[in-house]
Each structure stands twice: as C-alpha cells, then as structure tokens.
Amino acid sequence: MLKKALVVGVGLVAALTLSACGGSSDPASTDGADSGSSDALFEVATDFTLEGSPTFDAIDKRGKVIIGVKEDQPGLGFLDAATGERTGFDIEIARWVAASIGYDEADIEFKAIPSANRESAIVNGDIDYYVGTYSITDKRKEQIDFAGPYFVTGQGLLVAKDNTDIKSEDDLAGKTVCSATGSTPIQNIKENFPDTKTEEFETYSQCVEALLDGSVDAVTTDQAILLGYASQQPDELKVVGEPFTVENYGVGIQKGDDVFRTHVNELFTDGGDTWQAIYDATLGQSGSKVTQPEVDAY
C-alpha cells in the first residue's frame, strides 16, 4: 500500500533553496552523484509494490531507477559540474516520484537526454521515465504516455539586454531564433512564423551561447526556462513579451503502462503540499506565484 510522501519541515525546505544555483553543465550521467536535500521535502515509501506495471517491474528487477532529465536549465534541471549536484523543480519532481515507489537518492541514476531523443529513450527502455520540461502533445502520445501535467507554462523569448528590436513574437520576421532540436517551441516557429530563420542545437544552453556571441537574435523555449537563464546573467540577457503558447509539462512513461501513470497522477493529485514545497524551494525563488494544475487522468 502506498505510503504518502510528506513535507516534514519548513526549516529543512529553506535549507534546500540555498543550493538552487550553479555554473555550466556536464552531459555525462551520474548515479546518485549529488548531495541533494530532498529528504527535507518527502519521505521514501517502504514495502511498496505496484502490480501490473512493466515500468515498476523493470525498476524492481534492476534495483534502481533510471530517470531521463535535463541538466542545463537553471531552476528546473541543472547539474553543477564542479560539485555533481543536481538541482531544480523538475529534478525534485523526479526524485519525488522515485521516493513514492520506494527509491531514495542512492538508488537513482540520472541520464541527460536531448529533447530529440526523449521518446526513443522511453520506447527503448533506456530510462524508466522522463522529467524535463516535457510538453504533453498528441503527437508524442502516439509513442509514449504522460502523467500530469505537473506544471503549466508558455513559450517565450530571450534576447540580449540591449536588444530593442524584439519586444514580442510579432517582431521575429527576418530574425534568427534558436531552440533545441525536436522541441515543441522550434516546431512552432517553423510552422507559424515562416519569415523567421531558425537555428537548432541539442541543448538550450548552446542556444544561449549563440545569443551571447551574436550569431542568433533570440532564444525561444518555455518562459520558465528562459527566466532561469536571464537570472544567471541579468546584465546580458532579458525575457521579452508574454507567453504565446500554453505548454503542459508531464512525466513521460512507457506507452500502455496505465498502472504507473495512474500512480503518478494520484501522487500529484494527493500531494499538493509537497508539490508546493518543491516549487517554493526551486522556481518559486524567482518570486513567481503559480497554482498546481489538475492532472489529465486520460
């Protein structure tokens, strides 16, 4: 029987927030390599079983959870190359899910998966589930399933601090916009902004580097991600305009594993206090206020 994950202390949550920043990222995966303070946010379930879930069976047989993540997105999914510490909202959501099925930090292997390879990583069994600004779309649901959404944001624009030409998506004609290969935002630009040039890299951090060196005019992805980059270099970068899409972040899981999907959806639905504590300790440090979305229990 599920032992609910619980918030266990405001003081400990505050301690976690002190580590929600870092430097550049390293694409190598780690196996429980960081010293995160997730125990401050939730407990690890004991004597847990989940009958009828191929995902859980694979985890149980292996004795560890393999989670696909991003590691170059400050505030969401970030790896500090110097310390090996992973921080961010998505990372804590991933840990929460693992804890809910009985696995603590020592039994988690994080794998950095580029946006374009997320579905194949799930389909091929390279990871057990994926948590990393993964927008729920009908096209993706042809190959995989999603639990959630656990967060809602929208596509935005990041530009150089001194850029006065781009104030919103209405100013993109003739400009070069960068995003991650295979991401929803780059597809939106290609399909709906025909007069805009595009540049693609595996990671958003590469796009930010291109923006800083002047080879692209803007970076586009979910505004939550862009705010993280802007907060790292406020004298060089800024977010402009308002979100011009709606993006629902979900946990990507194996197609047809209704048991695991239902478990995660119930975790989100019943764990509102834990969700809020995770948000407050990560993205909430920007001062933004959000409401936890209802899951789509399809």
Coordinates of C-alpha atoms in Angstrom, one line a residue:
M1 CA 0.0 0.0 0.0
L2 CA 1.3 3.5 -0.9
K3 CA 2.9 5.4 1.9
K4 CA 2.2 9.1 1.0
A5 CA 5.2 11.4 0.6
L6 CA 5.0 14.1 3.2
V7 CA 6.6 17.5 3.8
V8 CA 8.5 17.2 7.0
G9 CA 9.7 20.7 7.9
V10 CA 9.7 24.3 6.7
G11 CA 13.2 24.9 8.0
L12 CA 14.6 22.0 6.0
V13 CA 12.9 23.2 2.9
A14 CA 14.6 26.5 3.3
A15 CA 17.9 24.8 3.5
L16 CA 17.3 23.2 0.1
T17 CA 16.7 26.5 -1.5
L18 CA 20.3 27.6 -0.8
S19 CA 21.6 25.1 -3.4
A20 CA 19.3 26.1 -6.3
C21 CA 22.0 27.7 -8.5
G22 CA 25.2 26.7 -10.3
G23 CA 27.5 27.0 -13.2
S24 CA 28.0 25.2 -16.5
S25 CA 26.7 21.7 -17.2
D26 CA 28.4 18.4 -18.0
P27 CA 26.5 16.0 -20.3
A28 CA 27.6 12.8 -18.5
S29 CA 25.0 11.0 -16.5
T30 CA 25.5 10.3 -12.8
D31 CA 24.4 7.6 -10.5
G32 CA 23.3 9.2 -7.2
A33 CA 26.2 11.6 -7.5
D34 CA 24.8 14.6 -5.8
S35 CA 24.2 15.5 -2.2
G36 CA 20.6 16.9 -2.6
S37 CA 18.4 17.7 0.3
S38 CA 15.3 16.0 -1.0
D39 CA 14.7 14.3 2.3
A40 CA 13.5 17.7 3.5
L41 CA 10.6 17.5 1.1
F42 CA 9.3 14.0 1.1
E43 CA 9.8 10.6 2.6
V44 CA 10.7 7.4 0.8
A45 CA 7.9 4.8 0.7
T46 CA 8.6 1.4 2.3
D47 CA 7.4 -2.1 1.4
F48 CA 6.0 -0.7 -1.9
T49 CA 4.7 -2.7 -4.8
L50 CA 2.9 -1.7 -7.9
E51 CA 1.3 -4.8 -9.5
G52 CA 0.7 -4.8 -13.3
S53 CA 3.3 -2.1 -14.1
P54 CA 6.1 -3.1 -16.5
T55 CA 7.9 0.1 -15.5
F56 CA 7.9 -0.8 -11.9
D57 CA 8.8 -4.4 -12.6
A58 CA 11.9 -3.3 -14.5
I59 CA 12.9 -1.0 -11.7
D60 CA 12.3 -3.6 -9.1
K61 CA 14.4 -6.2 -11.0
R62 CA 17.2 -3.8 -11.6
G63 CA 17.2 -2.4 -8.1
K64 CA 17.5 1.3 -9.2
V65 CA 15.5 3.9 -11.1
I66 CA 16.9 5.4 -14.3
I67 CA 15.4 8.8 -14.9
G68 CA 15.8 11.0 -18.0
V69 CA 16.4 14.7 -17.2
K70 CA 17.8 17.9 -18.5
E71 CA 20.9 19.3 -16.8
D72 CA 21.4 22.7 -18.4
Q73 CA 18.3 24.5 -17.2
P74 CA 18.8 26.6 -14.1
G75 CA 15.9 26.3 -11.7
L76 CA 14.4 23.3 -13.5
G77 CA 17.0 20.7 -14.3
F78 CA 20.6 21.7 -13.6
L79 CA 23.9 19.8 -13.0
D80 CA 26.7 21.7 -11.3
A81 CA 29.8 20.2 -13.0
A82 CA 32.0 21.2 -10.1
T83 CA 30.0 19.6 -7.3
G84 CA 28.0 17.0 -9.2
E85 CA 24.9 18.4 -7.5
R86 CA 21.6 18.3 -9.4
T87 CA 19.0 21.0 -8.6
G88 CA 15.7 22.3 -9.9
F89 CA 12.0 21.9 -9.9
D90 CA 12.0 19.0 -12.4
I91 CA 14.8 17.2 -10.6
E92 CA 12.8 17.3 -7.3
I93 CA 9.6 16.1 -9.1
A94 CA 11.7 13.2 -10.5
R95 CA 13.0 12.4 -7.0
W96 CA 9.5 12.6 -5.5
V97 CA 8.2 10.1 -8.0
A98 CA 11.1 7.8 -7.2
A99 CA 10.6 8.2 -3.5
S100 CA 6.9 7.3 -3.9
I101 CA 7.8 3.9 -5.2
G102 CA 10.4 3.2 -2.6
Y103 CA 13.7 4.5 -4.1
D104 CA 16.0 7.1 -2.5
E105 CA 18.8 9.2 -3.9
A106 CA 21.3 6.4 -3.7
D107 CA 19.2 4.2 -6.0
I108 CA 18.6 6.8 -8.7
E109 CA 20.6 7.1 -11.9
F110 CA 20.0 10.3 -13.8
K111 CA 20.6 10.4 -17.6
A112 CA 20.8 13.6 -19.6
I113 CA 18.6 13.0 -22.7
P114 CA 18.4 15.6 -25.5
S115 CA 14.9 16.8 -26.5
A116 CA 15.0 15.0 -29.8
N117 CA 15.8 11.6 -28.2
R118 CA 13.2 11.6 -25.4
E119 CA 10.6 9.4 -27.0
S120 CA 13.1 6.8 -28.3
A121 CA 14.8 6.6 -24.8
I122 CA 11.4 5.7 -23.3
V123 CA 10.3 3.4 -26.0
N124 CA 13.7 1.5 -26.0
G125 CA 13.7 1.2 -22.2
D126 CA 16.9 3.3 -21.8
I127 CA 15.1 5.2 -19.0
D128 CA 12.2 4.4 -16.8
Y129 CA 10.6 7.8 -17.0
Y130 CA 11.5 11.3 -18.1
V131 CA 11.1 14.6 -16.2
G132 CA 12.5 17.6 -18.0
T133 CA 10.2 20.4 -19.4
Y134 CA 8.5 17.7 -21.4
S135 CA 5.4 19.2 -23.1
I136 CA 2.4 16.9 -23.4
T137 CA 1.4 16.7 -27.1
D138 CA -0.9 14.4 -29.1
K139 CA 1.9 13.6 -31.4
R140 CA 4.2 12.4 -28.6
K141 CA 1.3 10.4 -27.1
E142 CA 1.3 8.3 -30.2
Q143 CA 4.6 6.8 -28.9
I144 CA 4.5 7.2 -25.1
D145 CA 2.2 8.1 -22.3
F146 CA 2.3 11.1 -19.9
A147 CA 1.4 11.5 -16.2
G148 CA 0.4 15.0 -15.2
P149 CA 0.6 17.8 -16.1
Y150 CA 2.5 18.9 -13.1
F151 CA 3.3 22.4 -14.4
V152 CA 1.9 24.8 -17.0
T153 CA 4.0 27.5 -18.7
G154 CA 4.2 29.0 -22.2
Q155 CA 6.7 29.8 -25.0
G156 CA 8.7 33.0 -24.6
L157 CA 11.7 34.8 -26.0
L158 CA 15.1 35.6 -24.6
V159 CA 17.2 38.3 -26.2
A160 CA 20.3 40.4 -25.5
K161 CA 19.8 43.0 -22.8
D162 CA 20.4 45.9 -25.3
N163 CA 18.1 44.5 -28.0
T164 CA 15.4 47.0 -28.8
D165 CA 14.1 45.4 -32.0
I166 CA 12.4 42.3 -30.5
K167 CA 9.7 43.1 -28.0
S168 CA 7.4 40.1 -28.7
E169 CA 6.8 37.3 -31.1
D170 CA 5.4 39.9 -33.5
D171 CA 8.9 41.2 -34.2
L172 CA 10.5 38.0 -35.4
A173 CA 10.3 38.5 -39.2
G174 CA 13.8 38.3 -40.6
K175 CA 15.3 37.4 -37.3
T176 CA 17.2 34.2 -36.4
V177 CA 15.7 32.3 -33.5
C178 CA 17.3 29.4 -31.7
S179 CA 15.9 26.4 -29.8
A180 CA 16.6 22.8 -29.1
T181 CA 16.3 20.2 -31.9
G182 CA 13.0 18.3 -31.6
S183 CA 11.4 20.7 -29.1
T184 CA 7.9 22.0 -29.3
P185 CA 9.0 25.7 -29.5
I186 CA 11.2 25.2 -32.6
Q187 CA 8.4 23.4 -34.4
N188 CA 6.0 26.3 -33.5
I189 CA 8.4 28.8 -35.0
K190 CA 8.8 26.8 -38.2
E191 CA 5.1 26.2 -38.7
N192 CA 3.7 29.6 -37.6
F193 CA 6.5 32.2 -38.3
P194 CA 7.5 31.5 -41.9
D195 CA 9.5 34.7 -42.2
T196 CA 11.7 33.8 -39.2
K197 CA 15.0 31.9 -39.6
T198 CA 15.8 29.1 -37.2
E199 CA 18.9 27.6 -35.6
E200 CA 18.9 24.4 -33.7
F201 CA 21.2 22.8 -31.1
E202 CA 20.9 19.8 -28.8
T203 CA 20.6 21.9 -25.7
Y204 CA 19.2 25.3 -24.8
S205 CA 22.5 26.3 -23.2
Q206 CA 24.1 26.1 -26.6
C207 CA 21.4 28.5 -28.0
V208 CA 22.1 30.9 -25.1
E209 CA 25.8 30.8 -26.0
A210 CA 24.9 31.6 -29.6
L211 CA 22.8 34.5 -28.4
L212 CA 25.6 35.9 -26.3
D213 CA 28.1 35.8 -29.2
G214 CA 25.6 37.4 -31.5
S215 CA 25.1 34.6 -34.0
V216 CA 21.3 34.4 -33.3
D217 CA 18.8 37.1 -32.4
A218 CA 16.7 35.3 -29.8
V219 CA 16.3 32.0 -28.0
T220 CA 12.8 30.5 -27.6
T221 CA 11.6 27.9 -25.3
D222 CA 9.3 27.8 -22.3
Q223 CA 9.4 31.1 -20.4
A224 CA 10.2 29.3 -17.1
I225 CA 13.4 28.1 -18.7
L226 CA 14.3 31.5 -20.1
L227 CA 13.8 33.2 -16.8
G228 CA 16.4 30.9 -15.3
Y229 CA 18.9 31.9 -17.9
A230 CA 18.2 35.6 -17.6
S231 CA 18.5 35.4 -13.8
Q232 CA 22.1 34.0 -14.3
Q233 CA 23.2 36.9 -16.5
P234 CA 20.8 39.8 -15.9
D235 CA 23.3 42.3 -17.3
E236 CA 23.5 40.5 -20.6
L237 CA 20.0 38.9 -21.2
K238 CA 16.3 39.6 -20.8
V239 CA 13.0 37.9 -21.4
V240 CA 10.6 40.0 -23.5
G241 CA 6.9 39.8 -24.2
E242 CA 4.3 37.5 -22.8
P243 CA 4.0 33.7 -23.3
F244 CA 2.4 33.0 -26.7
T245 CA 1.6 29.3 -26.2
V246 CA 0.4 27.0 -23.4
E247 CA 2.8 24.2 -22.5
N248 CA 1.8 21.4 -20.1
Y249 CA 4.7 19.6 -18.6
G250 CA 4.2 15.9 -18.0
V251 CA 6.2 12.8 -16.9
G252 CA 7.0 10.7 -19.9
I253 CA 6.4 7.0 -19.4
Q254 CA 6.1 3.8 -21.3
K255 CA 3.1 3.6 -23.7
G256 CA 0.3 1.5 -22.2
D257 CA 1.6 1.4 -18.6
D258 CA -1.7 2.7 -17.2
V259 CA -0.8 1.4 -13.7
F260 CA 2.3 3.5 -13.4
R261 CA 0.7 6.5 -15.0
T262 CA -2.3 6.3 -12.6
H263 CA 0.1 6.0 -9.6
V264 CA 2.0 9.2 -10.6
N265 CA -1.2 11.1 -11.3
E266 CA -2.5 10.1 -7.8
L267 CA 0.7 11.2 -6.3
F268 CA 0.4 14.7 -7.8
T269 CA -3.3 14.9 -7.0
D270 CA -2.9 13.9 -3.4
G271 CA 0.4 15.6 -2.8
G272 CA -0.5 19.3 -3.1
D273 CA 1.5 20.4 -0.1
T274 CA 4.6 18.5 -1.3
W275 CA 4.2 20.0 -4.8
Q276 CA 4.0 23.5 -3.4
A277 CA 7.1 22.9 -1.2
I278 CA 9.1 21.7 -4.2
Y279 CA 8.0 24.8 -6.2
D280 CA 8.8 27.2 -3.4
A281 CA 12.3 25.7 -3.0
T282 CA 13.1 26.0 -6.7
L283 CA 11.3 28.1 -9.3
G284 CA 9.4 29.9 -6.5
Q285 CA 12.7 31.6 -5.5
S286 CA 12.2 33.9 -8.5
G287 CA 9.2 35.4 -6.7
S288 CA 6.7 34.0 -9.2
K289 CA 3.4 32.6 -7.9
V290 CA 1.7 29.6 -9.6
T291 CA -1.1 27.2 -9.0
Q292 CA -0.6 23.4 -9.3
P293 CA -2.5 22.2 -12.3
E294 CA -5.0 19.4 -12.3
V295 CA -3.8 16.1 -13.9
D296 CA -5.3 14.8 -17.1
A297 CA -6.2 11.3 -16.0
Y298 CA -6.9 10.0 -19.5

